[in-house]
Amino acid sequence: MKNKLIYLSVAIAFVAFTSCKNEVSAQSDSNETKGYEGKEITAEFDAEIDKLVAQMTLEEKIGMLHGNSMFTSGGVKRLGIPELKMADGPLGVREEISRDNWSPAGLTNDFATYYPAAGALAATWNTEMAYTFGNSVGQELRARDKDMLLSPAINIVRTPLGGRTYEYLTEDPFLNKKMAVPMVVGLQDNDVMACVKHFAANNQETNRDFVDVQIDERTLREIYLPAFESAVKEGKAYSIMGAYNKFRGEYLCENDYMLNKVLRDEWGFKGIVVSDWAAVHSTVKSLNNGLDIEMGTPKKFNEFFLADKLIAAAKAGEVSEAEIDKHVKRILRSLFQVKAMGGKDRVKGSIATEAHYQDAYKIAAEAVVLLKNENNALPLKLEDVKSIAVIGNNATKKNALGGFGAGVKTKREVTPLDGLKNRLPSSIKINYAEGYLERYDEKNKGNLGNITSNGPVTIDKLDPAKLKEAIDAAKNSDVAIIFAGSNRDYETESSDRSSLKLPFGQEELIKKVLEVNPKTIVVMVAGAPFDIEEIKNKTNALVWSWFNGSEGGNALADVLLGKINPSGKLPWTMPKKLMDSPAHATNSFPGDRTVNYAEGILVGYRWFDTKKVEPLYPFGYGLSYTTFAFDNAKTDKKSYTVDETITVSLTVKNTGKVDGKEVVQLYASKSDSKITRAAQELKGFQKVLVKTGNSETVTIKIPVKELAYYNVETKKWTVEPGNYTLKLGSSSRDIKKEVNVIVK
């Protein structure tokens, strides 16, 4: 969603070997989302809808197809049809905005819970947390009397520089869909619509308003569409948001192939397609090619493409009234589905409650990733500690608001410093020093949404007085904790980052503090990868936190002090250097007017593992305060047919001294494949709590159809027969057990 500066933004088939293969109609899913099945839009009210449409004038119908305020589309008051009321929501329900401009409405009753960003949610690797997230936000949305949440954003993380990486989930299509479905179901269980975005291939902010994305069909199907397909087929999402960019030459809000042929004809989508704000470029073409509602930034609402221009086109016979009726009926069906119409009791909801803050805490606590812990530096042992230096602007920085994406107005945002004050005994003195200043070069800040290097330009020289204060605090304390990384003004919608370098001179600060106090723990607060190799090599303890919600500081303090055993795993690969990442190694980011996804199916860890490139931290990586042993890996049998399900089981033993959660990750590999494949692909995962000294049996089910590749020639998902290796580990680079199966 664009903020007030949006309107400043400038407006091959893959040939595969196909003999001797088993074709399957669609890729189906394994067991992690069982129980998360959405409710289908029904035809229950169709007769009533037909009666309503028959009474409407052309102008009333078209009034429903475009924004009539910043976050509503039109209703028909005389027929009892309400406006469709929307709210932004990647971090929780956005504050109320004025009807005709981006300024806040200035209400006192629109405070909400600030939830961890989607990158944090993905780092939990826990589908129950995804449902909790959706359900909790859904209750808040209803308490604000809204019908649609403009969330979740489920685009693939293609480049570590992406301005919205914090808001997206992961680089992996399987993990993406497994987290997206419960979020959608949780939301919609509260009589609201999830608006799943941004459909599709919207993987950069640079030139996003016009860049033409070129992706071969197999890559599109295997990497960029699975989460959307699952959100529609399993989650039964009631709305989809069309993206800004072009795809294969056509804008995505008027793209017949994507909106009609794939979304509706193939997947059976019954809901409504909403444009991103000011992402529409035509009238008749947009309507005919599948757009239902045009939303936008301030120009007069009647000047939208689907407003007066559509009335004129209909009167000139350029578009039929039957076509207009089709879109109106979709909207009415969705309004009936969420009980905005029809007189049924609707969920009332609740907002900014203690229960919701605790939902945010639970997600945040499971999201924190322990990257390094030498000499058991963590959890902190407080017996001989009388003082702790807390250093860094990020110790006190708040991230609920900020940047050019949608934030949350909240009464509670516990910062890392607050969290330590809340959790440390009063006998321990906290010596706080800001350390670095968050400063931007106002003269050279560039144009938002233009090109990558024109994102926020930072001033990276340390302030001598602030540096001295930090060094003195570290010298005079038993332990130091530096809170470094990023924030939501630096990582932001509408501009990608220009490099992986830590901003504001933080790297120099960290090195200087480590020189005077080797007992220094480094905590990164950020939503996307940074170049932290030197820091990793110098410090004993490195922790990754996120834009982690209202209770983020308390959750982080509980991890540092050992009340919570960290169980987060990275949802993307952290490269040693930018050019190791596939979009950069192939010189195919950001493109100019066109971007060709030259890395194909080798996105994220698929590239690193296939090309044998060593990452700084691999996909799925995360340590614990305990240790785990995997044993006794086996399948229920040795060979399977296409319609069967492989059941894999193994024992996870906690061999350490504290209870902990481990994520068992299952990757599939086929070394003798006749087609191009990644070295391995995630096909299952399970998070399990194992008490110290105990063992738990983990079972992961994989439908054989999940092993399919997309056959471009037959336009079908195809399972190649032969031998497959199923690898079980705790990251993509830490495979502990393997089992082999045969697919007939």
Coordinates of N, CA, C and O in Angstrom, one line a residue, residues 377-493:
A377 N 28.0 -17.8 26.0 CA 27.8 -16.4 26.3 C 26.4 -16.1 26.7 O 26.1 -15.2 27.5
L378 N 25.5 -16.8 26.1 CA 24.0 -16.7 26.4 C 23.5 -18.0 26.8 O 24.0 -19.1 26.4
P379 N 22.4 -18.0 27.6 CA 21.8 -16.9 28.2 C 22.7 -16.2 29.2 O 23.6 -16.8 29.8
L380 N 22.4 -14.9 29.5 CA 23.2 -14.1 30.4 C 23.2 -14.8 31.8 O 22.1 -15.1 32.3
K381 N 24.4 -14.9 32.4 CA 24.4 -15.4 33.8 C 24.7 -14.2 34.7 O 25.6 -13.5 34.5
L382 N 23.7 -13.9 35.6 CA 23.7 -12.7 36.3 C 24.3 -12.7 37.7 O 24.4 -11.7 38.4
E383 N 24.9 -13.9 38.1 CA 25.4 -14.1 39.5 C 26.4 -13.0 39.8 O 26.3 -12.3 40.9
D384 N 27.4 -12.8 38.9 CA 28.4 -11.8 39.3 C 28.3 -10.5 38.5 O 29.2 -9.7 38.4
V385 N 27.1 -10.3 37.9 CA 26.9 -9.1 37.1 C 26.3 -8.0 37.9 O 25.2 -8.2 38.5
K386 N 27.0 -6.8 38.0 CA 26.4 -5.7 38.8 C 26.0 -4.6 37.8 O 25.2 -3.7 38.2
S387 N 26.5 -4.6 36.6 CA 26.2 -3.6 35.6 C 26.2 -4.1 34.2 O 27.0 -5.0 33.8
I388 N 25.2 -3.6 33.4 CA 25.2 -4.0 31.9 C 25.1 -2.7 31.1 O 24.3 -1.8 31.4
A389 N 26.0 -2.6 30.1 CA 25.9 -1.5 29.2 C 24.9 -1.9 28.1 O 25.0 -2.9 27.5
V390 N 24.0 -1.0 27.9 CA 23.0 -1.2 26.7 C 23.3 -0.1 25.7 O 23.2 1.1 26.0
I391 N 23.8 -0.5 24.5 CA 24.3 0.5 23.6 C 23.6 0.4 22.3 O 23.2 -0.7 21.8
G392 N 23.3 1.5 21.7 CA 22.7 1.6 20.3 C 21.4 2.2 20.2 O 20.5 2.1 21.1
N393 N 21.2 3.0 19.2 CA 19.9 3.7 18.9 C 18.8 2.7 18.9 O 17.7 3.0 19.3
N394 N 19.0 1.5 18.4 CA 18.0 0.5 18.3 C 17.5 0.0 19.6 O 16.5 -0.7 19.7
A395 N 18.2 0.3 20.7 CA 17.7 -0.1 22.0 C 16.4 0.6 22.4 O 15.6 0.2 23.2
T396 N 16.3 1.8 21.8 CA 15.1 2.7 22.1 C 14.2 3.0 20.9 O 13.2 3.6 21.1
K397 N 14.7 2.6 19.7 CA 13.9 2.9 18.5 C 12.6 2.2 18.4 O 12.5 1.0 18.7
K398 N 11.5 2.9 18.1 CA 10.2 2.3 17.9 C 9.9 2.1 16.4 O 10.2 3.0 15.6
N399 N 9.3 1.0 16.1 CA 9.1 0.6 14.7 C 7.7 0.4 14.3 O 7.4 0.0 13.1
A400 N 6.7 0.7 15.2 CA 5.3 0.5 14.8 C 4.9 1.4 13.7 O 4.2 1.1 12.8
L401 N 5.4 2.6 13.7 CA 5.2 3.6 12.6 C 6.6 3.8 12.0 O 7.6 3.5 12.5
G402 N 6.6 4.4 10.8 CA 7.9 4.7 10.2 C 7.8 4.2 8.7 O 7.0 3.4 8.3
G403 N 8.8 4.8 7.9 CA 8.9 4.4 6.5 C 7.7 4.8 5.7 O 6.9 5.6 6.2
F404 N 7.5 4.2 4.6 CA 6.4 4.6 3.7 C 5.4 3.5 3.5 O 4.7 3.4 2.5
G405 N 5.4 2.5 4.4 CA 4.4 1.5 4.3 C 3.4 1.7 5.5 O 3.5 2.7 6.2
A406 N 2.5 0.8 5.6 CA 1.5 0.9 6.6 C 2.0 0.5 8.0 O 2.5 -0.6 8.2
G407 N 1.9 1.4 8.9 CA 2.3 1.1 10.3 C 1.0 1.0 11.2 O -0.1 1.0 10.7
V408 N 1.3 1.0 12.5 CA 0.2 0.9 13.5 C 0.4 1.9 14.5 O 1.5 2.2 15.0
K409 N -0.8 2.6 14.9 CA -0.8 3.5 16.0 C -1.1 2.6 17.3 O -2.1 2.0 17.4
T410 N -0.1 2.5 18.1 CA -0.3 1.6 19.3 C 0.1 2.3 20.6 O 0.9 3.3 20.6
K411 N -0.6 1.9 21.7 CA -0.2 2.4 23.0 C 0.9 1.7 23.6 O 1.4 2.1 24.7
R412 N 1.3 0.5 23.1 CA 2.3 -0.3 23.7 C 3.3 -0.7 22.6 O 3.0 -1.5 21.7
E413 N 4.5 -0.3 22.8 CA 5.7 -0.8 22.0 C 6.8 -0.9 23.0 O 7.5 0.1 23.3
V414 N 7.1 -2.1 23.5 CA 8.2 -2.3 24.4 C 9.5 -2.4 23.6 O 9.7 -3.3 22.8
T415 N 10.4 -1.4 23.9 CA 11.7 -1.4 23.2 C 12.6 -2.4 23.8 O 12.4 -2.9 25.0
P416 N 13.8 -2.8 23.2 CA 14.7 -3.6 23.9 C 15.2 -3.1 25.2 O 15.3 -3.9 26.2
L417 N 15.4 -1.8 25.3 CA 15.9 -1.2 26.6 C 14.7 -1.4 27.7 O 15.0 -1.8 28.8
D418 N 13.5 -1.1 27.2 CA 12.3 -1.3 28.1 C 12.3 -2.7 28.6 O 12.0 -3.0 29.8
G419 N 12.5 -3.6 27.7 CA 12.4 -5.1 28.0 C 13.4 -5.5 29.1 O 13.1 -6.2 30.0
L420 N 14.6 -5.0 28.9 CA 15.7 -5.3 29.9 C 15.3 -4.7 31.3 O 15.5 -5.3 32.3
K421 N 14.9 -3.4 31.2 CA 14.5 -2.8 32.5 C 13.3 -3.6 33.2 O 13.3 -3.7 34.4
N422 N 12.4 -4.1 32.4 CA 11.3 -4.9 32.9 C 11.7 -6.2 33.5 O 11.1 -6.7 34.5
R423 N 12.8 -6.8 33.0 CA 13.2 -8.1 33.3 C 14.4 -8.3 34.2 O 14.5 -9.3 34.9
L424 N 15.3 -7.3 34.2 CA 16.5 -7.4 35.0 C 16.2 -7.1 36.5 O 15.4 -6.2 36.8
P425 N 16.9 -7.7 37.4 CA 16.7 -7.4 38.8 C 17.2 -5.9 39.1 O 18.1 -5.4 38.4
S426 N 16.5 -5.3 40.0 CA 16.8 -3.8 40.3 C 18.2 -3.6 40.8 O 18.8 -2.5 40.7
S427 N 18.9 -4.7 41.3 CA 20.3 -4.6 41.7 C 21.3 -4.3 40.6 O 22.4 -3.9 40.9
I428 N 20.9 -4.6 39.4 CA 21.8 -4.5 38.2 C 21.6 -3.1 37.6 O 20.5 -2.7 37.3
K429 N 22.7 -2.4 37.5 CA 22.7 -1.0 36.9 C 22.8 -1.1 35.4 O 23.6 -1.8 34.9
I430 N 21.9 -0.4 34.7 CA 21.9 -0.3 33.3 C 22.6 1.0 32.9 O 22.1 2.1 33.3
N431 N 23.7 0.9 32.1 CA 24.4 2.1 31.6 C 24.0 2.2 30.1 O 24.6 1.5 29.3
Y432 N 23.1 3.1 29.8 CA 22.6 3.2 28.4 C 23.4 4.3 27.7 O 23.7 5.4 28.2
A433 N 23.8 4.0 26.4 CA 24.5 5.0 25.6 C 23.9 4.8 24.2 O 23.9 3.6 23.7
E434 N 23.5 5.9 23.5 CA 22.9 5.8 22.2 C 23.9 5.2 21.1 O 23.5 4.5 20.2
G435 N 25.2 5.6 21.3 CA 26.2 5.0 20.4 C 26.3 5.6 19.0 O 27.3 6.1 18.6
Y436 N 25.3 5.4 18.2 CA 25.2 6.0 16.9 C 24.0 6.8 16.7 O 22.9 6.5 17.4
L437 N 24.0 7.7 15.8 CA 22.8 8.5 15.5 C 22.2 8.1 14.2 O 22.9 7.8 13.2
E438 N 20.9 8.0 14.2 CA 20.2 7.7 12.9 C 20.0 9.0 12.1 O 19.2 9.8 12.4
R439 N 20.9 9.1 11.1 CA 20.9 10.4 10.3 C 20.9 10.1 8.8 O 21.5 9.1 8.4
Y440 N 20.2 10.9 8.1 CA 20.0 10.8 6.7 C 20.5 12.1 6.0 O 20.4 13.2 6.5
D441 N 21.1 11.9 4.8 CA 21.6 13.0 4.0 C 20.4 13.6 3.3 O 19.9 13.0 2.3
E442 N 19.9 14.7 3.8 CA 18.7 15.3 3.2 C 18.9 15.8 1.8 O 18.0 15.8 1.0
K443 N 20.1 16.2 1.5 CA 20.4 16.8 0.1 C 20.3 15.7 -0.9 O 20.0 15.9 -2.1
N444 N 20.8 14.4 -0.6 CA 20.9 13.4 -1.6 C 20.0 12.2 -1.3 O 20.3 11.1 -1.5
K445 N 18.8 12.5 -0.8 CA 17.9 11.4 -0.5 C 17.2 10.7 -1.6 O 16.6 9.7 -1.5
G446 N 17.3 11.4 -2.8 CA 16.7 10.7 -4.0 C 15.2 10.7 -4.1 O 14.5 11.2 -3.2
N447 N 14.7 10.0 -5.1 CA 13.3 10.0 -5.3 C 12.8 8.6 -5.0 O 13.3 7.6 -5.5
L448 N 11.8 8.6 -4.1 CA 11.3 7.3 -3.7 C 10.7 6.6 -4.9 O 10.1 7.2 -5.7
G449 N 10.9 5.2 -4.9 CA 10.3 4.5 -6.0 C 11.0 4.6 -7.3 O 10.6 4.1 -8.3
N450 N 12.1 5.3 -7.3 CA 12.8 5.5 -8.6 C 13.8 4.4 -8.8 O 13.4 3.3 -9.1
I451 N 15.1 4.6 -8.5 CA 16.0 3.5 -8.6 C 16.7 3.2 -7.3 O 16.7 4.0 -6.4
T452 N 17.3 2.0 -7.2 CA 17.7 1.4 -6.0 C 18.6 2.4 -5.2 O 18.4 2.6 -4.0
S453 N 19.6 3.0 -5.9 CA 20.5 3.8 -5.2 C 19.9 5.1 -4.6 O 20.5 5.8 -3.9
N454 N 18.7 5.4 -5.0 CA 18.0 6.6 -4.5 C 17.1 6.3 -3.3 O 16.2 7.1 -3.0
G455 N 17.4 5.2 -2.7 CA 16.7 5.0 -1.4 C 17.3 5.9 -0.3 O 18.0 6.8 -0.7
P456 N 16.9 5.6 0.9 CA 17.5 6.5 2.0 C 19.0 6.5 2.0 O 19.6 5.5 2.0
V457 N 19.6 7.7 1.9 CA 21.1 7.9 2.0 C 21.4 8.2 3.4 O 21.0 9.3 3.9
T458 N 22.2 7.4 4.0 CA 22.5 7.6 5.4 C 23.9 8.3 5.6 O 24.8 8.3 4.8
I459 N 24.0 8.9 6.8 CA 25.2 9.5 7.2 C 25.9 8.5 8.1 O 25.3 8.1 9.2
D460 N 27.0 8.0 7.7 CA 27.6 6.8 8.4 C 28.8 7.2 9.2 O 29.5 6.3 9.7
K461 N 29.1 8.5 9.5 CA 30.2 8.9 10.3 C 29.6 8.9 11.8 O 28.6 9.5 12.0
L462 N 30.4 8.3 12.7 CA 30.0 8.3 14.1 C 30.2 9.7 14.7 O 31.1 10.4 14.4
D463 N 29.3 10.0 15.6 CA 29.5 11.3 16.4 C 30.5 11.0 17.5 O 30.3 10.1 18.3
P464 N 31.6 11.8 17.6 CA 32.6 11.5 18.6 C 32.1 11.4 20.0 O 32.6 10.5 20.8
A465 N 31.3 12.3 20.4 CA 30.8 12.4 21.7 C 29.9 11.1 22.0 O 30.0 10.5 23.1
K466 N 29.1 10.7 21.1 CA 28.3 9.5 21.3 C 29.1 8.2 21.3 O 28.9 7.3 22.1
L467 N 30.2 8.2 20.5 CA 31.1 7.1 20.5 C 31.8 7.0 21.9 O 31.9 5.9 22.5
K468 N 32.3 8.1 22.4 CA 33.0 8.1 23.7 C 32.1 7.6 24.8 O 32.5 6.8 25.6
E469 N 30.8 8.1 24.7 CA 29.8 7.7 25.8 C 29.6 6.2 25.7 O 29.5 5.5 26.8
A470 N 29.6 5.6 24.5 CA 29.3 4.2 24.4 C 30.6 3.4 24.9 O 30.4 2.4 25.6
I471 N 31.7 3.8 24.5 CA 33.0 3.1 25.0 C 33.1 3.2 26.5 O 33.4 2.2 27.2
D472 N 32.8 4.4 27.1 CA 32.9 4.5 28.5 C 31.9 3.6 29.2 O 32.2 2.9 30.2
A473 N 30.7 3.5 28.6 CA 29.6 2.6 29.2 C 30.1 1.1 29.2 O 29.9 0.4 30.1
A474 N 30.7 0.7 28.0 CA 31.1 -0.6 27.9 C 32.3 -1.0 28.8 O 32.3 -2.0 29.4
K475 N 33.2 0.0 28.9 CA 34.4 -0.2 29.8 C 34.0 -0.3 31.3 O 34.6 -1.1 32.0
N476 N 33.0 0.4 31.7 CA 32.6 0.5 33.1 C 31.4 -0.5 33.4 O 30.7 -0.3 34.4
S477 N 31.2 -1.5 32.5 CA 30.1 -2.4 32.8 C 30.6 -3.9 32.7 O 31.6 -4.1 32.0
D478 N 30.0 -4.8 33.4 CA 30.5 -6.2 33.4 C 30.2 -6.8 32.0 O 31.0 -7.6 31.6
V479 N 29.0 -6.5 31.5 CA 28.6 -7.0 30.2 C 28.1 -5.9 29.3 O 27.5 -4.9 29.9
A480 N 28.2 -6.0 28.0 CA 27.6 -5.0 27.1 C 26.7 -5.7 26.1 O 27.0 -6.8 25.7
I481 N 25.6 -5.0 25.8 CA 24.7 -5.5 24.7 C 24.5 -4.4 23.7 O 24.1 -3.3 24.1
I482 N 24.9 -4.6 22.5 CA 24.7 -3.6 21.4 C 23.4 -4.0 20.6 O 23.3 -5.1 20.1
F483 N 22.5 -3.1 20.5 CA 21.3 -3.2 19.7 C 21.6 -2.5 18.4 O 21.5 -1.2 18.4
A484 N 21.8 -3.2 17.3 CA 22.2 -2.6 16.0 C 21.2 -3.0 15.0 O 20.1 -3.5 15.3
G485 N 21.6 -2.8 13.7 CA 20.7 -3.3 12.6 C 20.1 -2.2 11.8 O 20.7 -1.3 11.3
S486 N 18.7 -2.2 11.8 CA 18.0 -1.4 10.8 C 16.8 -0.8 11.6 O 16.7 -0.9 12.8
N487 N 15.9 -0.2 10.8 CA 14.6 0.3 11.3 C 13.7 0.5 10.2 O 14.0 0.3 9.0
R488 N 12.4 0.8 10.5 CA 11.4 0.9 9.4 C 11.5 2.2 8.6 O 10.7 2.4 7.7
D489 N 12.4 3.1 9.0 CA 12.6 4.3 8.1 C 13.6 3.9 7.0 O 13.6 4.5 6.0
Y490 N 14.5 3.0 7.4 CA 15.6 2.6 6.5 C 15.1 1.4 5.6 O 15.4 1.4 4.4
E491 N 14.5 0.5 6.1 CA 13.9 -0.6 5.3 C 12.4 -0.2 5.1 O 11.6 -0.2 6.0
T492 N 12.1 0.1 3.9 CA 10.8 0.7 3.6 C 10.2 0.4 2.3 O 10.9 0.2 1.3
E493 N 8.9 0.3 2.3 CA 8.2 0.3 1.0 C 8.6 1.5 0.1 O 8.9 2.5 0.6

